[in-house]
mmCIF file of N, CA and C in Angstrom:
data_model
loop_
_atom_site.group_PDB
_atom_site.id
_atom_site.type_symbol
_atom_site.label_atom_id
_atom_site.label_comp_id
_atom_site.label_asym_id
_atom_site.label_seq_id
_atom_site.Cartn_x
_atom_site.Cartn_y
_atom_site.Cartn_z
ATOM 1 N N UNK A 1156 81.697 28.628 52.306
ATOM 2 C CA UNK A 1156 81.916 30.043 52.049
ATOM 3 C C UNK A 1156 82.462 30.705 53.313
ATOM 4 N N UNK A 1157 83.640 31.736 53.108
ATOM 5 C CA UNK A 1157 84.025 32.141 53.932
ATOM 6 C C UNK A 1157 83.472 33.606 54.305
ATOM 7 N N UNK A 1158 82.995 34.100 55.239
ATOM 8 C CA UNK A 1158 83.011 35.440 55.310
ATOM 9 C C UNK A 1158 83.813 36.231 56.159
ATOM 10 N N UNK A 1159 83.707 37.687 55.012
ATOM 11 C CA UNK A 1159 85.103 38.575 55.304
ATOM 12 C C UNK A 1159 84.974 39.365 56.577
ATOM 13 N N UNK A 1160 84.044 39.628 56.902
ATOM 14 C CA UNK A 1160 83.360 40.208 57.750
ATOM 15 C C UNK A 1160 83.998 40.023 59.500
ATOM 16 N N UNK A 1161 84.513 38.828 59.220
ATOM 17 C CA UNK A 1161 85.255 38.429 60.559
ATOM 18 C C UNK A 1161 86.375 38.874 60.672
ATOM 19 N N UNK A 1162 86.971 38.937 59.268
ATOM 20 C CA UNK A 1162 88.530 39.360 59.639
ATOM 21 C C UNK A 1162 88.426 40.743 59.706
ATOM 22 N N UNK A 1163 87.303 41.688 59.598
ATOM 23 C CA UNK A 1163 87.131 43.249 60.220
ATOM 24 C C UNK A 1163 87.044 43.087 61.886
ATOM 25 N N UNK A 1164 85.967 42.406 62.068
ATOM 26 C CA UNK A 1164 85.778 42.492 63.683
ATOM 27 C C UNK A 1164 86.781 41.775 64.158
ATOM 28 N N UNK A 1165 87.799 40.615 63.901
ATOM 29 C CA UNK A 1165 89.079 40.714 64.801
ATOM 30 C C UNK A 1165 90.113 41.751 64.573
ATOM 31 N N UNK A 1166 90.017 42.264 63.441
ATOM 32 C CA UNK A 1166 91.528 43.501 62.868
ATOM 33 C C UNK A 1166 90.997 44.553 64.572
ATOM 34 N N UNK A 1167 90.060 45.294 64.421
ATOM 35 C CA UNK A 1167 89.390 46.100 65.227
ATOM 36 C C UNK A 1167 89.168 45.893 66.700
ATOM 37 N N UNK A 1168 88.769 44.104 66.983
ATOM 38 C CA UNK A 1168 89.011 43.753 68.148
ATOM 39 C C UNK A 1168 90.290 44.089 68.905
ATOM 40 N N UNK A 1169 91.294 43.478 67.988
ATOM 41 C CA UNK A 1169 92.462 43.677 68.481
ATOM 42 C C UNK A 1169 93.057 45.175 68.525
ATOM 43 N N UNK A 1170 92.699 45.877 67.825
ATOM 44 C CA UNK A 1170 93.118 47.326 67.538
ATOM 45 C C UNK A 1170 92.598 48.303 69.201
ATOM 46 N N UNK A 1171 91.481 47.139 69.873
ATOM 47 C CA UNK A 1171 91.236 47.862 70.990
ATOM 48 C C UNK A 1171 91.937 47.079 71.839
ATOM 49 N N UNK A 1172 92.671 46.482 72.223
ATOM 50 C CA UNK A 1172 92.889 45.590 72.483
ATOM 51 C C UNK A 1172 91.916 44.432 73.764
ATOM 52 N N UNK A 1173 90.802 44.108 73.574
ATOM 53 C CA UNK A 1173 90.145 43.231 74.080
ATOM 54 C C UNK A 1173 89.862 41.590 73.081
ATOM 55 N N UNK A 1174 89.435 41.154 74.058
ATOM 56 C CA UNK A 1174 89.709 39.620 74.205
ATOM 57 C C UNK A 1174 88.124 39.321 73.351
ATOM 58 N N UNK A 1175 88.349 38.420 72.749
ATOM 59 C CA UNK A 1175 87.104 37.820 72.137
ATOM 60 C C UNK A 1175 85.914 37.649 73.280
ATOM 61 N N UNK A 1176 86.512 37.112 74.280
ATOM 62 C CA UNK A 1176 85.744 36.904 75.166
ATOM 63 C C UNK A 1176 85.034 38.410 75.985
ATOM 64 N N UNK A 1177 85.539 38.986 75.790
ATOM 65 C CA UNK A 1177 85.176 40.651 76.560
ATOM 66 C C UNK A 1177 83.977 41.166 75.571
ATOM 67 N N UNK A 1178 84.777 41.350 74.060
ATOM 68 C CA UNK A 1178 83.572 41.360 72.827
ATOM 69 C C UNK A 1178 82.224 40.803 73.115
ATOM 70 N N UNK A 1179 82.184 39.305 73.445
ATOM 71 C CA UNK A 1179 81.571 38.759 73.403
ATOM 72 C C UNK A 1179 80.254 39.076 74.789
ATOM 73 N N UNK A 1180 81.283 39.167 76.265
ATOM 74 C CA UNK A 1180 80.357 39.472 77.203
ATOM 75 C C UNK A 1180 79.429 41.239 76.913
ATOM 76 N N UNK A 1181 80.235 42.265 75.727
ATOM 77 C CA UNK A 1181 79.997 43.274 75.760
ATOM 78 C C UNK A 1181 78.743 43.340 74.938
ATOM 79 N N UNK A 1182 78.772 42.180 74.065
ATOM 80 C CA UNK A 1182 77.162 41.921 73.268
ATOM 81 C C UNK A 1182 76.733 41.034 73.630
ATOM 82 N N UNK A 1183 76.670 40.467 74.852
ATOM 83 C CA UNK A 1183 76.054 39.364 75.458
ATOM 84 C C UNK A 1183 75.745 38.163 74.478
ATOM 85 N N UNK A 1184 76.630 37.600 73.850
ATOM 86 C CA UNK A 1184 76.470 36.239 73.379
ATOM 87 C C UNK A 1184 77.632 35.022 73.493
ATOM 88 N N UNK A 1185 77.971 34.728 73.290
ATOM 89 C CA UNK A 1185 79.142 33.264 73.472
ATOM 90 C C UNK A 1185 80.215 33.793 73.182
ATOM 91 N N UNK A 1186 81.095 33.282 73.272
ATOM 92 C CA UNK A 1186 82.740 33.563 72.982
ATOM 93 C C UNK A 1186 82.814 32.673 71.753
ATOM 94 N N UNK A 1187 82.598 31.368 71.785
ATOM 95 C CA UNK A 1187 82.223 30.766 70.650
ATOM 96 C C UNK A 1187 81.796 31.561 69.204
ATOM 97 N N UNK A 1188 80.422 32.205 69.582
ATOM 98 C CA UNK A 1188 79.930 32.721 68.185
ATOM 99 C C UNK A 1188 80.486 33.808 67.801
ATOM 100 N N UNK A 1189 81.048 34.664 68.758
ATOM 101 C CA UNK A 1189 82.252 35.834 68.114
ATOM 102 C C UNK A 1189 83.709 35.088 67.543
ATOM 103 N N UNK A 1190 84.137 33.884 68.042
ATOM 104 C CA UNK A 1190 85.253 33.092 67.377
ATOM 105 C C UNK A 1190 84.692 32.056 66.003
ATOM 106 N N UNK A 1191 83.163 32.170 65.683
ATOM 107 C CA UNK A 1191 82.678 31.668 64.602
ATOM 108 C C UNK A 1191 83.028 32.799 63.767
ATOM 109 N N UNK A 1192 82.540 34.011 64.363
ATOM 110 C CA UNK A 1192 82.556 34.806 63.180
ATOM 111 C C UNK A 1192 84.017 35.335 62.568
ATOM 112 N N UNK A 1193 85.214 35.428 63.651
ATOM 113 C CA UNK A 1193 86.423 36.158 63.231
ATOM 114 C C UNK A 1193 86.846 34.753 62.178
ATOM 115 N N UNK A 1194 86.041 33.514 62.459
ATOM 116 C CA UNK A 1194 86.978 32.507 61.414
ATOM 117 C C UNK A 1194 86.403 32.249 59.904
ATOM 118 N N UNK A 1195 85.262 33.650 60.282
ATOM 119 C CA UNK A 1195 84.464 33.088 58.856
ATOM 120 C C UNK A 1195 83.841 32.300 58.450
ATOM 121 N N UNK A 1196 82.924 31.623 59.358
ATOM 122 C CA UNK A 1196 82.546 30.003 59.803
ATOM 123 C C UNK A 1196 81.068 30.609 59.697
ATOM 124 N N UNK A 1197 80.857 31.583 60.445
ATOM 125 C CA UNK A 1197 79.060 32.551 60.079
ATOM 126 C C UNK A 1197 79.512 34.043 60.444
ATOM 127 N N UNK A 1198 78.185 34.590 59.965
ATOM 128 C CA UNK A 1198 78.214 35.650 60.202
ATOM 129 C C UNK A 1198 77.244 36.467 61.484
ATOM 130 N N UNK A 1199 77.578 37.841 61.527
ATOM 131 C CA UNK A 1199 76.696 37.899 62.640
ATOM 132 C C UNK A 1199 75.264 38.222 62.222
ATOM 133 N N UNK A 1200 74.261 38.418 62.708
ATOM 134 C CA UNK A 1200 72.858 38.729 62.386
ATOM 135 C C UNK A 1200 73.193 40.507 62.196
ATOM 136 N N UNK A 1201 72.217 40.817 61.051
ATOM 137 C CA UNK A 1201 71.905 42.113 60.603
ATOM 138 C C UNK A 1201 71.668 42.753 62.020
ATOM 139 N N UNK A 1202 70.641 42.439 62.813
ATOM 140 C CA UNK A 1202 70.218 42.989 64.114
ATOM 141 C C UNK A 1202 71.482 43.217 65.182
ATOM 142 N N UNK A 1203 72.776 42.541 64.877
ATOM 143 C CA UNK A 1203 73.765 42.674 66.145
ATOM 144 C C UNK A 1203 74.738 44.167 65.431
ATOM 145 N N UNK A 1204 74.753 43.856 63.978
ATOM 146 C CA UNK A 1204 75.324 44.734 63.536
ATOM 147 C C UNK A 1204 75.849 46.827 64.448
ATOM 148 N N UNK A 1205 74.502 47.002 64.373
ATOM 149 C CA UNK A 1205 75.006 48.158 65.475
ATOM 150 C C UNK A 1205 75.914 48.158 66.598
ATOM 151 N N UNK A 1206 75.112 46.943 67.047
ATOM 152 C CA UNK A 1206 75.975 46.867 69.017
ATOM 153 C C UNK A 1206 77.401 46.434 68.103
ATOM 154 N N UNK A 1207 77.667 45.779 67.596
ATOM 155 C CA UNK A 1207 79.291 45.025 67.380
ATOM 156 C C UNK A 1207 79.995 46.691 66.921
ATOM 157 N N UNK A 1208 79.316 47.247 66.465
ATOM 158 C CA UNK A 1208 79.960 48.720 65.630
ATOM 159 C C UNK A 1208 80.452 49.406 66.802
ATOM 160 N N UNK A 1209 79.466 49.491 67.897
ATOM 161 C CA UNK A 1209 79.003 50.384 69.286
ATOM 162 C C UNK A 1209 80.017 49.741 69.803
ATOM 163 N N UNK A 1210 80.525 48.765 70.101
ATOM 164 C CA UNK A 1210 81.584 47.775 71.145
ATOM 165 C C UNK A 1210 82.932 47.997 70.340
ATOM 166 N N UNK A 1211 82.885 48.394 68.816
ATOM 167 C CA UNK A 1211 84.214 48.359 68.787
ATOM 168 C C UNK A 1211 84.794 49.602 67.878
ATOM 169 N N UNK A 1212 83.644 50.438 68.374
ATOM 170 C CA UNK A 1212 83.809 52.064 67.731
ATOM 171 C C UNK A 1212 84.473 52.425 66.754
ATOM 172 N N UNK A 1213 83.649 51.441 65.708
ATOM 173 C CA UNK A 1213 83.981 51.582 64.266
ATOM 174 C C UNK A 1213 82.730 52.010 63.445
ATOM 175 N N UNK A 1214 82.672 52.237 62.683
ATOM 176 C CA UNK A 1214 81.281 52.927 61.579
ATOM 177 C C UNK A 1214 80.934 51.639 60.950
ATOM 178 N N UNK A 1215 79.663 51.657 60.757
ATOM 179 C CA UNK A 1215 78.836 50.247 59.734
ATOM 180 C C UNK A 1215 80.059 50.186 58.608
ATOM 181 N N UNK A 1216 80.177 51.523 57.718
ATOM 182 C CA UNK A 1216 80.914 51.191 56.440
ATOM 183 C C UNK A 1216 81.773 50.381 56.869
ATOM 184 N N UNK A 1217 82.989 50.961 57.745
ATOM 185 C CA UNK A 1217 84.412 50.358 58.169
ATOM 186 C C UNK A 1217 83.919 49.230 58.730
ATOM 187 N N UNK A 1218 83.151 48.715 59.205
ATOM 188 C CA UNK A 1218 82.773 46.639 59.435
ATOM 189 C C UNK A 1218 82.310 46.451 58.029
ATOM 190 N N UNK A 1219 81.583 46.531 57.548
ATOM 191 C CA UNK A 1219 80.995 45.969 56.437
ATOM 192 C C UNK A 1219 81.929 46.186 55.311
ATOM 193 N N UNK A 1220 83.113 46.774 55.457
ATOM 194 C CA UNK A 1220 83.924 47.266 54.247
ATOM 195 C C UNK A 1220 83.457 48.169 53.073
ATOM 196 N N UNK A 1221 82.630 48.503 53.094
ATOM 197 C CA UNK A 1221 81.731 49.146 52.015
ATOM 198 C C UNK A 1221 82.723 50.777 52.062
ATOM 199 N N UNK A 1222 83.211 51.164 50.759
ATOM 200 C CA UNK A 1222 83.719 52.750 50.541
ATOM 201 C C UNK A 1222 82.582 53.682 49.909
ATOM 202 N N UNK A 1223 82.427 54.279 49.839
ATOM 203 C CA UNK A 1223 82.100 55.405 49.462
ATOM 204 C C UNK A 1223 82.732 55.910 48.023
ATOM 205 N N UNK A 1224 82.099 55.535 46.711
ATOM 206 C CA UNK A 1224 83.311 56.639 45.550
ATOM 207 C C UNK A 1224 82.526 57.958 45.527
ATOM 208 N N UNK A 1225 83.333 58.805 44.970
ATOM 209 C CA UNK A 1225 83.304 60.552 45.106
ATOM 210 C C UNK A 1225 81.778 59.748 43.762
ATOM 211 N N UNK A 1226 81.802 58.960 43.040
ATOM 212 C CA UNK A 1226 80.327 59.679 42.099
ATOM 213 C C UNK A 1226 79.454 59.220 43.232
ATOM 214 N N UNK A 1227 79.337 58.763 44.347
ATOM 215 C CA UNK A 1227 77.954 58.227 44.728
ATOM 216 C C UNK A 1227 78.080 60.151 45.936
ATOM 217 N N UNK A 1228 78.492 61.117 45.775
ATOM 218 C CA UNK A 1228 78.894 61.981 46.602
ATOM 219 C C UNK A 1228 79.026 63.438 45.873
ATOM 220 N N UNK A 1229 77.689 64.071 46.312
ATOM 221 C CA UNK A 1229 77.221 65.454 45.323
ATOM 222 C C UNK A 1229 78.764 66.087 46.104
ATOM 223 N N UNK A 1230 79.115 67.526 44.635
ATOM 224 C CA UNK A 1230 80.291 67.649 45.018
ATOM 225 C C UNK A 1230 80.645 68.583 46.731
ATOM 226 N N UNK A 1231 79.037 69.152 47.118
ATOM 227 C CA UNK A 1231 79.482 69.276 48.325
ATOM 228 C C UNK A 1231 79.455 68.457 49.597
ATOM 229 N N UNK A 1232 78.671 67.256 49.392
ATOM 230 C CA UNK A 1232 79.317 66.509 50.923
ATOM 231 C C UNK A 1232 81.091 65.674 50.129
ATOM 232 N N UNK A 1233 81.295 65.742 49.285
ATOM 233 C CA UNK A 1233 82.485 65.268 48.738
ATOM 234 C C UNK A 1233 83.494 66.586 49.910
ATOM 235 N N UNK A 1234 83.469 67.912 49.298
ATOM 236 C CA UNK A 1234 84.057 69.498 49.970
ATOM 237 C C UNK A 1234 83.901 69.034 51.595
ATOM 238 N N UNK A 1235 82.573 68.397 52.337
ATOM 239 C CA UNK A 1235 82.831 68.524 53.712
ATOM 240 C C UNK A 1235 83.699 67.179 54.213
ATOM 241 N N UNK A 1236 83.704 66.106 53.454
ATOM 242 C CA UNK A 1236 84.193 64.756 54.112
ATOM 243 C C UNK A 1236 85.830 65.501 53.896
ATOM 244 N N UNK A 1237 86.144 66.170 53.385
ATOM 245 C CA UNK A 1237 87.411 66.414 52.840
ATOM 246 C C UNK A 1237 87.981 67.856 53.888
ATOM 247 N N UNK A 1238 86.774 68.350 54.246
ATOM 248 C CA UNK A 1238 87.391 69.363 55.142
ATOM 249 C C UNK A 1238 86.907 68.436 56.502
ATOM 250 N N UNK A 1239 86.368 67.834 56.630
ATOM 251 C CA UNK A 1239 86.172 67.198 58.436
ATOM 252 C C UNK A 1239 87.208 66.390 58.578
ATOM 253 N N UNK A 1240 87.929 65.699 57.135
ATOM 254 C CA UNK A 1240 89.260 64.682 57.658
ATOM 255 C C UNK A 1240 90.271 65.735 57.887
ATOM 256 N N UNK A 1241 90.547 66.917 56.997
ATOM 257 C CA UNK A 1241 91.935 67.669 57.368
ATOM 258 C C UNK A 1241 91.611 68.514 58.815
ATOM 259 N N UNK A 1242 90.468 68.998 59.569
ATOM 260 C CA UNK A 1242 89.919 69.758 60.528
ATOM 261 C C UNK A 1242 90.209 68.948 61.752
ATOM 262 N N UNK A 1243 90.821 67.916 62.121
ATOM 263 C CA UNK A 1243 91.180 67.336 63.531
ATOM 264 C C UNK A 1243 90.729 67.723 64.551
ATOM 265 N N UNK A 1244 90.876 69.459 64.439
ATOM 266 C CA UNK A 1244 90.709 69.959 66.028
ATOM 267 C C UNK A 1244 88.849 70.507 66.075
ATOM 268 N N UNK A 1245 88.452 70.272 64.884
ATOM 269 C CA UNK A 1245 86.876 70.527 64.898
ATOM 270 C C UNK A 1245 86.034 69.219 64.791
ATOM 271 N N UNK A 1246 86.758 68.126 64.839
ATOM 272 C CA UNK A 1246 85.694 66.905 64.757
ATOM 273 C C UNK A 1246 85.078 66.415 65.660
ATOM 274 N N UNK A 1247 85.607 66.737 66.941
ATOM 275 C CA UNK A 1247 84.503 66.750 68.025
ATOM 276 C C UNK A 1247 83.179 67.337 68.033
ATOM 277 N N UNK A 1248 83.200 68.986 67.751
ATOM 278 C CA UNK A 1248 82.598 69.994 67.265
ATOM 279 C C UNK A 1248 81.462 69.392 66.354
ATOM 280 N N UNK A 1249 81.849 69.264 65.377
ATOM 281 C CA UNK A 1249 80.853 68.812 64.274
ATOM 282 C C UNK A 1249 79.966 67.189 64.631
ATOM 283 N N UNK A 1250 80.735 65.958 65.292
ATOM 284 C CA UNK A 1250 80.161 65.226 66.254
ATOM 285 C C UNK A 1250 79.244 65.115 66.598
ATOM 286 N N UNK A 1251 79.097 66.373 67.644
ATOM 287 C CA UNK A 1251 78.271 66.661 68.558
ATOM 288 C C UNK A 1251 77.192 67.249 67.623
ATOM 289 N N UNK A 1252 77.237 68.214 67.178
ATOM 290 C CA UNK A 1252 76.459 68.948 66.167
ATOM 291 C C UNK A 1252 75.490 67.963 65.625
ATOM 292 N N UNK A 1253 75.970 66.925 64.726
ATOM 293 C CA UNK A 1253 75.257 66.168 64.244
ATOM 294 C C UNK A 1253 74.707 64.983 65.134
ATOM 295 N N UNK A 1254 75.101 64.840 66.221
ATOM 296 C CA UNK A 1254 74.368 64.450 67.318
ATOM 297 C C UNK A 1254 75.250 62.381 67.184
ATOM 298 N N UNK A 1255 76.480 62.422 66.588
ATOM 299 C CA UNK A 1255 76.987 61.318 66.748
ATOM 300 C C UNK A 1255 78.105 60.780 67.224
ATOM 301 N N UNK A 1256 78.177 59.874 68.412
ATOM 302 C CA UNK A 1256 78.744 59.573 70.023
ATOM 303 C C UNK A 1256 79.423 58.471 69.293
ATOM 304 N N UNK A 1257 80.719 59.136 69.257
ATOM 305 C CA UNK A 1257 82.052 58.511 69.113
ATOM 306 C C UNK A 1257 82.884 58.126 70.235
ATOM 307 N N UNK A 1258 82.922 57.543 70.902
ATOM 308 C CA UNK A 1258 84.041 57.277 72.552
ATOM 309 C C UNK A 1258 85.463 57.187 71.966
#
């Protein structure tokens, strides 16, 4: 079985542009087991999940691939996801507000 999960954390690796090996020293484990995972060979542990998110400043959903449809979304956080994507110059603003550290 292959998992998909790898080909997120290399799309993203590379999107920052660091080295498997940098990934790897940045969650302190092998270069190896981050090149297990981009090949789909294993996955990472539930527990690394955060730090790999934190190292490559992406959201759980966007690694795990998981969307969001508008029914799982009462119609007003549907109204705010829709005004915080067109609001650019307030998403820092709101960020902070909600107390979540985006680099």
């Amino acid at each position: 079985m292959k998992y998909e999960i790898g080909n997120r954390i290399r799309k993203y690796r590379e999107e920052l542009g660091i080295s498997q090996k940098q990934l790897a020293e940045q969650l302190g484990v092998s270069n190896g087991r981050v090149s297990n995972w981009e090949q789909g060979i294993n996955r990472p542990d539930a527990d690394m999940l955060a730090e790999i998110c934190y190292a490559l400043k992406v959201s759980p959903s966007s690694l795990l691939g998981v969307k969001l449809s508008k029914e799982e979304l009462s119609d007003t956080e549907w109204k705010i996801i829709q005004a915080y994507r067109e609001k650019k110059e307030l998403q820092k603003a709101v960020n902070i507000l909600l107390g979540i550290s985006i680099e």
